[in-house]
PDB file of C-alpha atoms in Angstrom:
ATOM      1  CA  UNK A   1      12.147  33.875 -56.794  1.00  0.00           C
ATOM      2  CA  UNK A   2      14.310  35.675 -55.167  1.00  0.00           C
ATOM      3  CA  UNK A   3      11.630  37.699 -52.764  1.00  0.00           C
ATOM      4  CA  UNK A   4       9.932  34.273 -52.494  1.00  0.00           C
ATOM      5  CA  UNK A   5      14.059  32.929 -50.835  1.00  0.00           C
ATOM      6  CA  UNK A   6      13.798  36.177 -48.849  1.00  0.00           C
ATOM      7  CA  UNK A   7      10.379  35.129 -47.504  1.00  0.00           C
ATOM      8  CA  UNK A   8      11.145  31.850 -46.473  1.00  0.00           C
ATOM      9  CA  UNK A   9      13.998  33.141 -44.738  1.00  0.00           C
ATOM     10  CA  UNK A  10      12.576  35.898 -42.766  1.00  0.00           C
ATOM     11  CA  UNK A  11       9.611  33.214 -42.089  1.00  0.00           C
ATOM     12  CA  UNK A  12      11.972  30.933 -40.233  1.00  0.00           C
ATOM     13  CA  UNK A  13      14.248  33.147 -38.786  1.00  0.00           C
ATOM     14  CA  UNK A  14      10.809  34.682 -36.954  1.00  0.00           C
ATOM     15  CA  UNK A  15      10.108  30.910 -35.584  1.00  0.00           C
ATOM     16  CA  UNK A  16      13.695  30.933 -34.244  1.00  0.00           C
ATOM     17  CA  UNK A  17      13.650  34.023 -32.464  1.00  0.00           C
ATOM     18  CA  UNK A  18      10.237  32.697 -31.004  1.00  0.00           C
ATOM     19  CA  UNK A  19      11.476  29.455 -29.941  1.00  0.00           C
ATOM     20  CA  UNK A  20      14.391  30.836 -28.261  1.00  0.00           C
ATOM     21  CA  UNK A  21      12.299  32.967 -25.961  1.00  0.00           C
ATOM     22  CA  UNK A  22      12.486  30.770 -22.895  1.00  0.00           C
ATOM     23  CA  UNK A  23      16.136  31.618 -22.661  1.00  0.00           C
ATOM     24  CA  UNK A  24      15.144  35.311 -21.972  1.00  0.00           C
ATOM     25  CA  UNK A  25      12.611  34.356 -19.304  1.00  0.00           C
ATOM     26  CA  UNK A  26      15.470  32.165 -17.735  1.00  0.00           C
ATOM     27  CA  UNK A  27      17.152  35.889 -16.563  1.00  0.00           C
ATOM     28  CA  UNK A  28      13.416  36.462 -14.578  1.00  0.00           C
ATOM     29  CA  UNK A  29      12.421  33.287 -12.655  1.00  0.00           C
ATOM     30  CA  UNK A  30       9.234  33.761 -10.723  1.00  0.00           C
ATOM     31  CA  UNK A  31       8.566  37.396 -12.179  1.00  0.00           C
ATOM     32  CA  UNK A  32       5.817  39.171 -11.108  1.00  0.00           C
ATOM     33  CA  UNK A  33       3.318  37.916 -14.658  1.00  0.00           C
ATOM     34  CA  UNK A  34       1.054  40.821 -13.912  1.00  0.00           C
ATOM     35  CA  UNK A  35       4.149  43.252 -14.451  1.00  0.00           C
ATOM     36  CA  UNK A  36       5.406  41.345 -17.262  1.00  0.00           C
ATOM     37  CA  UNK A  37       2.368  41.984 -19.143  1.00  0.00           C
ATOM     38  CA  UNK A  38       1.361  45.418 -18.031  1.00  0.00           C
ATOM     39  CA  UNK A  39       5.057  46.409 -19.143  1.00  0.00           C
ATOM     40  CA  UNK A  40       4.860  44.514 -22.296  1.00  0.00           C
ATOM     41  CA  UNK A  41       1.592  46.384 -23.205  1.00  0.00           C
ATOM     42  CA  UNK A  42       2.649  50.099 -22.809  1.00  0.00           C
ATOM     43  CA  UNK A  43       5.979  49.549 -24.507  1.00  0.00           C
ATOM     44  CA  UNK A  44       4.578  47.792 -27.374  1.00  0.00           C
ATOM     45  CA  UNK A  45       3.379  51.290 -28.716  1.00  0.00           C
ATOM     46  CA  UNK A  46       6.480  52.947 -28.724  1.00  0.00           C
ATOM     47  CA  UNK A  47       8.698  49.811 -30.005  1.00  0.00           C
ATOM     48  CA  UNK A  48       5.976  49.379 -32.893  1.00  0.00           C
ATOM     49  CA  UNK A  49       6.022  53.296 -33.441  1.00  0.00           C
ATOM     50  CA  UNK A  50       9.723  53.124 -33.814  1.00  0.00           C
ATOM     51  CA  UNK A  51       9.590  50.111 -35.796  1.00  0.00           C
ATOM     52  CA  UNK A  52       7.520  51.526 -38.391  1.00  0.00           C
ATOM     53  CA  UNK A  53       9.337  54.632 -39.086  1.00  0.00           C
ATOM     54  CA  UNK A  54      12.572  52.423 -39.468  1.00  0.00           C
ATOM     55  CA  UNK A  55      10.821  50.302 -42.125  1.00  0.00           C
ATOM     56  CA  UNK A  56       9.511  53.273 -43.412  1.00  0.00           C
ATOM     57  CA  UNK A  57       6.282  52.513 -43.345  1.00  0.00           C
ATOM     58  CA  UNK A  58       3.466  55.312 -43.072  1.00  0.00           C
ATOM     59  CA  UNK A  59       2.339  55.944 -39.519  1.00  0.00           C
ATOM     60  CA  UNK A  60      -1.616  54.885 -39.421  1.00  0.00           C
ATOM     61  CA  UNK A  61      -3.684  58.268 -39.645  1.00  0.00           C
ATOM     62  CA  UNK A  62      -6.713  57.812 -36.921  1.00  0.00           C
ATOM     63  CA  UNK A  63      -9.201  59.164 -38.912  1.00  0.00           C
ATOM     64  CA  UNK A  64      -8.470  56.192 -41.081  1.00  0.00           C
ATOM     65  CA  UNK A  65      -8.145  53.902 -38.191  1.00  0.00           C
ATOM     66  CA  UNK A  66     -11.861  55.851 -37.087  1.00  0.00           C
ATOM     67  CA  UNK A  67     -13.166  55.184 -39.892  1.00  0.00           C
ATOM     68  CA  UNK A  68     -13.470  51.201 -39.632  1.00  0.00           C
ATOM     69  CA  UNK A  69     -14.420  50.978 -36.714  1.00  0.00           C
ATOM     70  CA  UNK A  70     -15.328  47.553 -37.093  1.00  0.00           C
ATOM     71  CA  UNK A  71     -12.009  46.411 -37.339  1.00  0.00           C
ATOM     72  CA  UNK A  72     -10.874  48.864 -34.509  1.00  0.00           C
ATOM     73  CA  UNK A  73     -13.537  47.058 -32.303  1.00  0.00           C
ATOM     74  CA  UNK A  74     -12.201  43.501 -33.405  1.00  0.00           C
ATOM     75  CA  UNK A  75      -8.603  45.244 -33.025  1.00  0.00           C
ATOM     76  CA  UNK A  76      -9.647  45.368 -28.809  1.00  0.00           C
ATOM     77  CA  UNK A  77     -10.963  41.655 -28.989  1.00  0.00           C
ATOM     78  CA  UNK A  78      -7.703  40.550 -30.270  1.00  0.00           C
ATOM     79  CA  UNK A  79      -5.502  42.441 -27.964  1.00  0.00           C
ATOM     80  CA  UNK A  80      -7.892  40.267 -24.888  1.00  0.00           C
ATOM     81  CA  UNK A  81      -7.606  37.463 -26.370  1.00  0.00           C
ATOM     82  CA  UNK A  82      -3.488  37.746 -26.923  1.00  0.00           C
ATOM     83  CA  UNK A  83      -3.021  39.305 -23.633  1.00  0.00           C
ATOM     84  CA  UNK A  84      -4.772  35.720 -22.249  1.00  0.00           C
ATOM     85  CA  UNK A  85      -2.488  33.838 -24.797  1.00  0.00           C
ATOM     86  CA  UNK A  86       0.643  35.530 -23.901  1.00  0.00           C
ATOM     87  CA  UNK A  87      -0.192  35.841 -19.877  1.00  0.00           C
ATOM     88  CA  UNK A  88      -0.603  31.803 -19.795  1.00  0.00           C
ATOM     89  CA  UNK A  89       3.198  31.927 -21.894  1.00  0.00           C
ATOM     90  CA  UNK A  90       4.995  33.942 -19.626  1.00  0.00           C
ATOM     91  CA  UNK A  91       3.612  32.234 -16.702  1.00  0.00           C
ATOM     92  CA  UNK A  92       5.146  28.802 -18.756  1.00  0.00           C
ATOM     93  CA  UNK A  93       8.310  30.364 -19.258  1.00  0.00           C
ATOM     94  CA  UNK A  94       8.858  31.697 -15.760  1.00  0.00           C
ATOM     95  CA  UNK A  95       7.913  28.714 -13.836  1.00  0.00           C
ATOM     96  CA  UNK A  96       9.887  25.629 -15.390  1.00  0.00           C
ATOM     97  CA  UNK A  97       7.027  24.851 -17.573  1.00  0.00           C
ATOM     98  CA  UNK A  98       8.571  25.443 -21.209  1.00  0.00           C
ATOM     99  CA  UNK A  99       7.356  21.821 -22.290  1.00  0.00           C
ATOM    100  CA  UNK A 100       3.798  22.729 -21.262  1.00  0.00           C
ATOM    101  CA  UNK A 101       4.280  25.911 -23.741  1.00  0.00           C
ATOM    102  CA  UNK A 102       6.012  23.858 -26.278  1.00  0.00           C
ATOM    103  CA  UNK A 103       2.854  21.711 -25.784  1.00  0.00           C
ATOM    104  CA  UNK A 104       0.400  24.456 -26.364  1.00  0.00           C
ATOM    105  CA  UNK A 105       1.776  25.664 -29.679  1.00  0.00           C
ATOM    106  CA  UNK A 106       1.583  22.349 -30.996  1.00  0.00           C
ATOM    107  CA  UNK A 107      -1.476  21.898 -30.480  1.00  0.00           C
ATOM    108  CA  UNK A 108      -2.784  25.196 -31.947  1.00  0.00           C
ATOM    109  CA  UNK A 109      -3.335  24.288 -35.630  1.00  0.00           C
ATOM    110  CA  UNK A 110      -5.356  21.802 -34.588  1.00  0.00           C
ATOM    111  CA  UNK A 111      -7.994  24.996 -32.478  1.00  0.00           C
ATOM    112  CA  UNK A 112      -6.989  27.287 -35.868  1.00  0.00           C
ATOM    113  CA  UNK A 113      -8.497  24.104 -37.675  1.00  0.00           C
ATOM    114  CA  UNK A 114     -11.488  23.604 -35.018  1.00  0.00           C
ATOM    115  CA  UNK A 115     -12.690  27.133 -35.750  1.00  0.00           C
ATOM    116  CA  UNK A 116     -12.079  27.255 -38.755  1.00  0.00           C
ATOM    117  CA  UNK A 117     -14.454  24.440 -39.301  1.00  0.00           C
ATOM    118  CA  UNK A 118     -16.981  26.133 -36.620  1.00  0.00           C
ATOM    119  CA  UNK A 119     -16.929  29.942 -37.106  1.00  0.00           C
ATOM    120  CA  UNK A 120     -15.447  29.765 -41.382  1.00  0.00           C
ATOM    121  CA  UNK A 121     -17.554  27.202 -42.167  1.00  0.00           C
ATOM    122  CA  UNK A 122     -14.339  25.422 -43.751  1.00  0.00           C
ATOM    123  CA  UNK A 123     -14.127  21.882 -44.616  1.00  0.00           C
ATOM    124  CA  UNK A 124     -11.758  19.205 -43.520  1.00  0.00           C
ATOM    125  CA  UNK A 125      -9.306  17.482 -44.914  1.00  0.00           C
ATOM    126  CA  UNK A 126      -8.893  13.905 -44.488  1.00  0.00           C
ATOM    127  CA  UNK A 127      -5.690  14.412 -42.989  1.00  0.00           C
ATOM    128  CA  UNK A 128      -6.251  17.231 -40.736  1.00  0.00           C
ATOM    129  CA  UNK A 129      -9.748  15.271 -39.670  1.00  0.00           C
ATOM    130  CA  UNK A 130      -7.435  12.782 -38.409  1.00  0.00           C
ATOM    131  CA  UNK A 131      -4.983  15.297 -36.999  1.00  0.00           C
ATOM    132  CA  UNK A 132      -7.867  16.458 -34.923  1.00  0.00           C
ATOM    133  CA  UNK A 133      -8.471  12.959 -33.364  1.00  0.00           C
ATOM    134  CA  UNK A 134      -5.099  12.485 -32.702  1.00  0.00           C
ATOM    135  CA  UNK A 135      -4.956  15.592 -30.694  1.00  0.00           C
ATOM    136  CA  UNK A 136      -7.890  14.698 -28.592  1.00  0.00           C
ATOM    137  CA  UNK A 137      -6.082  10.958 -28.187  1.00  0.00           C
ATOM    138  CA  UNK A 138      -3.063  12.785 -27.081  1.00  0.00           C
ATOM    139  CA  UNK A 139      -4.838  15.118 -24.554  1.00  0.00           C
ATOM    140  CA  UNK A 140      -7.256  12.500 -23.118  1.00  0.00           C
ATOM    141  CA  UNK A 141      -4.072  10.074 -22.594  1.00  0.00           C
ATOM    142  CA  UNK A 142      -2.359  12.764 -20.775  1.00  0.00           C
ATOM    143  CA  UNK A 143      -5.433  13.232 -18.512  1.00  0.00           C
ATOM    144  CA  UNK A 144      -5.884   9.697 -17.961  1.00  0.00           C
ATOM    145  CA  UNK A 145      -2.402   9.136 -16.912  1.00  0.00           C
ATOM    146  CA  UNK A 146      -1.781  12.295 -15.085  1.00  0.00           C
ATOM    147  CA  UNK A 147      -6.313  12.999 -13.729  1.00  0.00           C
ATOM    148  CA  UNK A 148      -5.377  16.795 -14.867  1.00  0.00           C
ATOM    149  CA  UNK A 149      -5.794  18.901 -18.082  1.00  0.00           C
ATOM    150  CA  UNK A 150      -2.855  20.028 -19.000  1.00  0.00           C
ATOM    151  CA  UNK A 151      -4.567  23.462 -18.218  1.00  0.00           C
ATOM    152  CA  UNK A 152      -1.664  26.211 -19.913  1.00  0.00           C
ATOM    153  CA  UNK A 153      -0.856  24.382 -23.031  1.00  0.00           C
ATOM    154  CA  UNK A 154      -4.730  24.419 -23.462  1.00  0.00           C
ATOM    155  CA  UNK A 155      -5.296  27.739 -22.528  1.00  0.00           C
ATOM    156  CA  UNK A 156      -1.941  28.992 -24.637  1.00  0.00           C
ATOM    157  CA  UNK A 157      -3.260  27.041 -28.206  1.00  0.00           C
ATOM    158  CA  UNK A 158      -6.347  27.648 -27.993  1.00  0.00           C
ATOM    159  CA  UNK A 159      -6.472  31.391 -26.804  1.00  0.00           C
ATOM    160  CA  UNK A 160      -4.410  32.096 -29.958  1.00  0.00           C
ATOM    161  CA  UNK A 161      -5.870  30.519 -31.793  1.00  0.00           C
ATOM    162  CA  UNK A 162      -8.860  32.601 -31.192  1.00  0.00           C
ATOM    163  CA  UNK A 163      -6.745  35.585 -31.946  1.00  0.00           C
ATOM    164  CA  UNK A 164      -5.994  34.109 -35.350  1.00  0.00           C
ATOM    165  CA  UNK A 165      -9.712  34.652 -35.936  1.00  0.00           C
ATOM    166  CA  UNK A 166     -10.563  37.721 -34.379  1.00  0.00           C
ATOM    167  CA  UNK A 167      -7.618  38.594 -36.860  1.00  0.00           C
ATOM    168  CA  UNK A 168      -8.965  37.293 -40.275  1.00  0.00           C
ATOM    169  CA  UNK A 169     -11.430  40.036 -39.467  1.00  0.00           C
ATOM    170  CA  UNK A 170      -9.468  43.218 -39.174  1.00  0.00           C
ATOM    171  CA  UNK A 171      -8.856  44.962 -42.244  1.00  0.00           C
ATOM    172  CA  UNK A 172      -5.652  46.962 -40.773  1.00  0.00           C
ATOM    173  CA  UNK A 173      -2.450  46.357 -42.031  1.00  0.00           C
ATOM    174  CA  UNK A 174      -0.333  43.656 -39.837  1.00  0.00           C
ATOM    175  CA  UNK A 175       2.082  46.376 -37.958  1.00  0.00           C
ATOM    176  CA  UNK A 176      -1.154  48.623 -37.465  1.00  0.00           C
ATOM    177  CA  UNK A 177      -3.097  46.166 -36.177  1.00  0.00           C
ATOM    178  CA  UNK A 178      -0.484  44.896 -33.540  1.00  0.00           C
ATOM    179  CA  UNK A 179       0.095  48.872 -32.532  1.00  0.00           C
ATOM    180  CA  UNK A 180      -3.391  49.285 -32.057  1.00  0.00           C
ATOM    181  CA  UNK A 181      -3.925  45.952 -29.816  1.00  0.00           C
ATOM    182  CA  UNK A 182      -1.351  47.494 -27.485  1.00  0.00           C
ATOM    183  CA  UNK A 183      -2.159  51.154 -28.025  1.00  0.00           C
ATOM    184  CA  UNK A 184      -6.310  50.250 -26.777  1.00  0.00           C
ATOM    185  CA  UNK A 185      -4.827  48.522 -23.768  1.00  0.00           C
ATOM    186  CA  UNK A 186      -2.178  50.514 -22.647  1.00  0.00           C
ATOM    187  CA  UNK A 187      -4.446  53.101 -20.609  1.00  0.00           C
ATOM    188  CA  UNK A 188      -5.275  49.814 -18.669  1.00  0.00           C
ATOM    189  CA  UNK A 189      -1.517  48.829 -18.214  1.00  0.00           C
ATOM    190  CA  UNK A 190      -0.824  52.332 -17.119  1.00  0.00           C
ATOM    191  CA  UNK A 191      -3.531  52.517 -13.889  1.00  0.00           C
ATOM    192  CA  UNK A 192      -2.453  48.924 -12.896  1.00  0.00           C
ATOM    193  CA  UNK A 193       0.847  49.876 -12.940  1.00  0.00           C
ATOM    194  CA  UNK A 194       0.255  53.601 -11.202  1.00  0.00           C
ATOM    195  CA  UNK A 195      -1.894  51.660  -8.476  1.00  0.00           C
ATOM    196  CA  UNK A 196       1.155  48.985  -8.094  1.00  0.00           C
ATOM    197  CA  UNK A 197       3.635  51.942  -8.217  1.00  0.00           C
ATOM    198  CA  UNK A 198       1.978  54.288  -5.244  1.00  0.00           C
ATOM    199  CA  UNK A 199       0.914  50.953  -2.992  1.00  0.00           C
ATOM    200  CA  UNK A 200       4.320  49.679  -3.389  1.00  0.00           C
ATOM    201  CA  UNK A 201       2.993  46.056  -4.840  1.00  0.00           C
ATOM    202  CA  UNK A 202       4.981  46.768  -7.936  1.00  0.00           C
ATOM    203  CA  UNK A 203       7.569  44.028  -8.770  1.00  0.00           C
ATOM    204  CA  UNK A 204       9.495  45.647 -11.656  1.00  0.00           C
ATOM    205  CA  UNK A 205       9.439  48.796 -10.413  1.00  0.00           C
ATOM    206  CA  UNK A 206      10.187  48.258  -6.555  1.00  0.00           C
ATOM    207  CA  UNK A 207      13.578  45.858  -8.360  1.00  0.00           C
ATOM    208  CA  UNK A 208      16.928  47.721  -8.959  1.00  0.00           C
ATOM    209  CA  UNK A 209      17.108  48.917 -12.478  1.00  0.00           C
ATOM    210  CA  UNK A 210      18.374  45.672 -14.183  1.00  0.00           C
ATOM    211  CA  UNK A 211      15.712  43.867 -13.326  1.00  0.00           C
ATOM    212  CA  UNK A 212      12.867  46.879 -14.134  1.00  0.00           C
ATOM    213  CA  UNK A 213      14.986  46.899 -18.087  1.00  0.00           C
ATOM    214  CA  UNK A 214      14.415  43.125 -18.104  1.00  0.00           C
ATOM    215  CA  UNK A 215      10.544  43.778 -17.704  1.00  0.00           C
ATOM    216  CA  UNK A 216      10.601  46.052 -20.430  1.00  0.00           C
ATOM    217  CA  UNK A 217      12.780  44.485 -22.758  1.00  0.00           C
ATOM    218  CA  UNK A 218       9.746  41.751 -22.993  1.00  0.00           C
ATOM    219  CA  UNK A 219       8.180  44.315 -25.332  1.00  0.00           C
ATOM    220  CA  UNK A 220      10.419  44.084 -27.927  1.00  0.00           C
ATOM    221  CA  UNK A 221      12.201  40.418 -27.443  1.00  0.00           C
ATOM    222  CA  UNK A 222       8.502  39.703 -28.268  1.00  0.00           C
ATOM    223  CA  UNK A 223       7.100  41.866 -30.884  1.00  0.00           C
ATOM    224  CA  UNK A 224      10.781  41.490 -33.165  1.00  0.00           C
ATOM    225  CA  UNK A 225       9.620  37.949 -34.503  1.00  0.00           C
ATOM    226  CA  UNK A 226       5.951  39.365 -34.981  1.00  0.00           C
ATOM    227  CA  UNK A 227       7.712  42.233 -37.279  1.00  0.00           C
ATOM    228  CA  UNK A 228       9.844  39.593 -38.832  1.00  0.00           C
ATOM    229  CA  UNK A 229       7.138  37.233 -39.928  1.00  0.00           C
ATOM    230  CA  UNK A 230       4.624  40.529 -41.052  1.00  0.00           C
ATOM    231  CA  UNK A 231       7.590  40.859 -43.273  1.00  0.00           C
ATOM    232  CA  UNK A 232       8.084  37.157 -44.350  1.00  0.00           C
ATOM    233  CA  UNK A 233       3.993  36.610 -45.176  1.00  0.00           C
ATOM    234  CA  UNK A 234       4.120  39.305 -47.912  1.00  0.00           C
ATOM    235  CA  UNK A 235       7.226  37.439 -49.657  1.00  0.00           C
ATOM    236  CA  UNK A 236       6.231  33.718 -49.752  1.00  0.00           C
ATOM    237  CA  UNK A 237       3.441  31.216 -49.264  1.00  0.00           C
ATOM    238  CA  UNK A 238       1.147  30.557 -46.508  1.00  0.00           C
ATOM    239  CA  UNK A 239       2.152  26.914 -46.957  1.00  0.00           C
ATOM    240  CA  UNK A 240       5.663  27.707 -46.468  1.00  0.00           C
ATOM    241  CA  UNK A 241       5.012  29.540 -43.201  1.00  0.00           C
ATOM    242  CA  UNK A 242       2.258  26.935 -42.168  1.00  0.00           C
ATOM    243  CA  UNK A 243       5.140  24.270 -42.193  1.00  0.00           C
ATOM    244  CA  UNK A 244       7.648  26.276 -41.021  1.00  0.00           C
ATOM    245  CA  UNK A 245       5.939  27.274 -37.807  1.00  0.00           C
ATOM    246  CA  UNK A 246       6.545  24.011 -35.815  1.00  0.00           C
ATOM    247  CA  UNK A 247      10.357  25.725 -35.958  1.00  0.00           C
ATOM    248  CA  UNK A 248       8.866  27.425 -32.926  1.00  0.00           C
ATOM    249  CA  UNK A 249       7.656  24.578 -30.248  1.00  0.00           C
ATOM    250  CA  UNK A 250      10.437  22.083 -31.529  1.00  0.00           C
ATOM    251  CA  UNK A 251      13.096  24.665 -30.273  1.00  0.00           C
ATOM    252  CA  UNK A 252      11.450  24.979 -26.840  1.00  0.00           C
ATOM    253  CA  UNK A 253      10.452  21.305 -26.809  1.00  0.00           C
ATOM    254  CA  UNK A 254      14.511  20.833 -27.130  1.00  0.00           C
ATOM    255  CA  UNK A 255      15.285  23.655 -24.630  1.00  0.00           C
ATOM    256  CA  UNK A 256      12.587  22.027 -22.058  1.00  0.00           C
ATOM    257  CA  UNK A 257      13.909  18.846 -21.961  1.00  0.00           C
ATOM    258  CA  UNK A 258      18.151  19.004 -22.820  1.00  0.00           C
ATOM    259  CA  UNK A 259      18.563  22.355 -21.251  1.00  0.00           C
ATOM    260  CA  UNK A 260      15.999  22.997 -18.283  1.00  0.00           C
ATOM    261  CA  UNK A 261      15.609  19.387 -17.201  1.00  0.00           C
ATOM    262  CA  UNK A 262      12.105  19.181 -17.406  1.00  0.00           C
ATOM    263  CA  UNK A 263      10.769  15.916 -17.072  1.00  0.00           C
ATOM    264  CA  UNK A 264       9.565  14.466 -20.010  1.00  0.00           C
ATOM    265  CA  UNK A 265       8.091  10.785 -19.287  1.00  0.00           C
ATOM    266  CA  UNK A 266       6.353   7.990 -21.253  1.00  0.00           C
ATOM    267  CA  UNK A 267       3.035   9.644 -20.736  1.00  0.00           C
ATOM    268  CA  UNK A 268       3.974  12.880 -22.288  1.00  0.00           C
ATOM    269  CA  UNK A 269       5.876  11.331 -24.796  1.00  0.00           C
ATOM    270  CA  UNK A 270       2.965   8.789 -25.986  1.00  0.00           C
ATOM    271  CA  UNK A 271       0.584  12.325 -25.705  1.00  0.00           C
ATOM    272  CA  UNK A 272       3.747  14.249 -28.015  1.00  0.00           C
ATOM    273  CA  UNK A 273       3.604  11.240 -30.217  1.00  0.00           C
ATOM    274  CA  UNK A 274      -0.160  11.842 -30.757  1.00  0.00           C
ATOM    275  CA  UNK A 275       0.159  15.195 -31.639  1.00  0.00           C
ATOM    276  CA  UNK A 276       3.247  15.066 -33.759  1.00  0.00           C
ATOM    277  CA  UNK A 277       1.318  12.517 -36.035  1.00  0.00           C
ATOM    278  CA  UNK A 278      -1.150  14.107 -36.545  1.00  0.00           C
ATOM    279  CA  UNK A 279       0.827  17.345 -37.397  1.00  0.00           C
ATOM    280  CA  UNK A 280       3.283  15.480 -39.528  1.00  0.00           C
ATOM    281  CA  UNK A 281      -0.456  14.352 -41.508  1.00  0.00           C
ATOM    282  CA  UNK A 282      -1.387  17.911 -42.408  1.00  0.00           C
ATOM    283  CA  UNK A 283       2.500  18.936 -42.922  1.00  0.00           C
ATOM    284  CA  UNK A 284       2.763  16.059 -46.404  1.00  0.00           C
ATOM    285  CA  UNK A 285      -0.755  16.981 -47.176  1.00  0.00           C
ATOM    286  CA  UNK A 286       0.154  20.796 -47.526  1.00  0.00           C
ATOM    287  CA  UNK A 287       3.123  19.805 -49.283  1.00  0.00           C
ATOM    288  CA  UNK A 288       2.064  17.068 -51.664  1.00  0.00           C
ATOM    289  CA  UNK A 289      -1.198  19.989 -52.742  1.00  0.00           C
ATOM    290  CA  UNK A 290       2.020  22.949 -53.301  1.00  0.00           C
ATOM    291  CA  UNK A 291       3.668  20.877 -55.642  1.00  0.00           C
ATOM    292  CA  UNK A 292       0.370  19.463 -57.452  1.00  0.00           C
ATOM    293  CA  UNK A 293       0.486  21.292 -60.959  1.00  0.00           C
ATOM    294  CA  UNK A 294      -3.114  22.319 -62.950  1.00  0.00           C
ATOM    295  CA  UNK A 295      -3.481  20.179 -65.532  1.00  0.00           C
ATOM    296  CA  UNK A 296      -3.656  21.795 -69.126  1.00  0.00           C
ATOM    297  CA  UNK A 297      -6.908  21.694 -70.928  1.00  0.00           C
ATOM    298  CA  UNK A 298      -6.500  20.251 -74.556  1.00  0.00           C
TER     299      UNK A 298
END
């Protein structure tokens, strides 16, 4: 009971520290993205590195990693498919577009469902059948009002929610499997950076030195809550962390709008409302099947 308390704890206190993000970005307005995420790449590896020795966890040995090479494949897939996920983010947070981001992760259990039902062969619930409507009522409302996709929410939700999948089929242990994302890109962060660095194009590193630490720092700002919540999933439920992960784009939603000033009008609101139903569906579903109880046989 006790683990399961310290679960649920570390669970939500990952969400927070992912919600909160935009108030990092706020210190880089208009960064240079392509730096962000070149920077965020090749210190992932020694942040993760560090991490693991401090949780005392064994470092991976590569002729293990080698040795499923399967997963190490699927490892390079995922580390694509985040870097999309994560380059459409920092572009969000960067350029006064926190409610578009807010937007995107709300609408990612509803592409996590989609494949699911596509690539799993999983069925659907009544509830998240209709959650999936809703969701396409919200987004077609938005582009009937507005004549425009909203283009990075899309891109953000379902992008990782893609990476969700290329996960379920990596057999490496969570920290591993983040390391390696990094570690198989990081050659490619290094010559983009090299090239920016000798043709002067560079961003970060043509900034004074407060700026440059504020690139790097996205490495770990980012990958804490990721270590946080590999930590919370082995101590409770996945419905617990299933219903606890809206913590995440309610925070920014509430950032966007009271702290930023980001405009948040009837259409968005009707497209929110949408969405939110259709979340808030799936949320009493989850919990009314957690607390159903097998029935003794006589």
């Amino acid at each position: 009971m006790q683990s399961h308390r310290a679960g649920n704890a570390l669970a939500a206190f990952s969400f927070v520290l992912w919600g909160i993000l935009p108030l990092y970005y706020q210190f880089l307005p208009q960064a240079n993205v392509n730096d962000l995420l070149a920077l965020r790449i090749l210190f992932s590896v020694p942040f993760m590195l560090l991490a693991m020795m401090i949780l005392r966890r064994p470092l991976p040995a590569l002729s293990v990693i080698w040795q499923d090479k399967r997963s190490l494949s699927m490892s390079a897939v995922a580390g694509l498919l985040m870097c999309v996920s994560w380059y459409a983010f920092t572009w969000a947070m960067t350029h006064g577009q926190v409610l578009a981001a807010s937007l995107g992760f709300f609408i990612n259990p509803i592409f996590a469902i989609a494949l699911g039902v596509f690539f799993l062969k999983e069925r659907l619930s009544q509830a998240q059948k209709i959650a999936v409507i809703l969701a396409i009522a919200g987004i077609a409302y938005q582009v009937w009002h507005y004549g425009t996709l909203p283009w990075l929410a899309l891109i953000m939700g379902s992008f990782f929610a893609l990476y969700g999948l290329a996960k379920k089929h990596i057999r490496y242990d969570a920290l591993t499997s983040v390391t390696l994302e990094a570690a198989i890109l990081s050659p490619f962060a290094l010559l983009f950076m090299a090239y920016g660095g000798l043709s002067g194009t560079s961003t970060a590193l043509n900034s004074d030195w407060q700026t440059l630490l504020l690139y790097i720092g996205s490495a770990p700002v980012t990958l804490a809550p990721l270590i946080f919540f590999a930590l919370a999933i082995q101590r409770t439920s996945l419905t617990m962390v299933g219903l606890m992960q809206y913590i995440e784009p309610s925070i920014q939603f509430l950032l966007a709008v009271f702290l930023f000033g980001e405009v948040f009008d009837q259409t968005k609101a009707i497209s929110f409302s949408f969405i939110w139903l259709g979340l808030l569906l799936c949320s009493l579903e989850a919990i009314s099947h957690s607390f159903k109880r097998p029935r003794l046989s006589v």
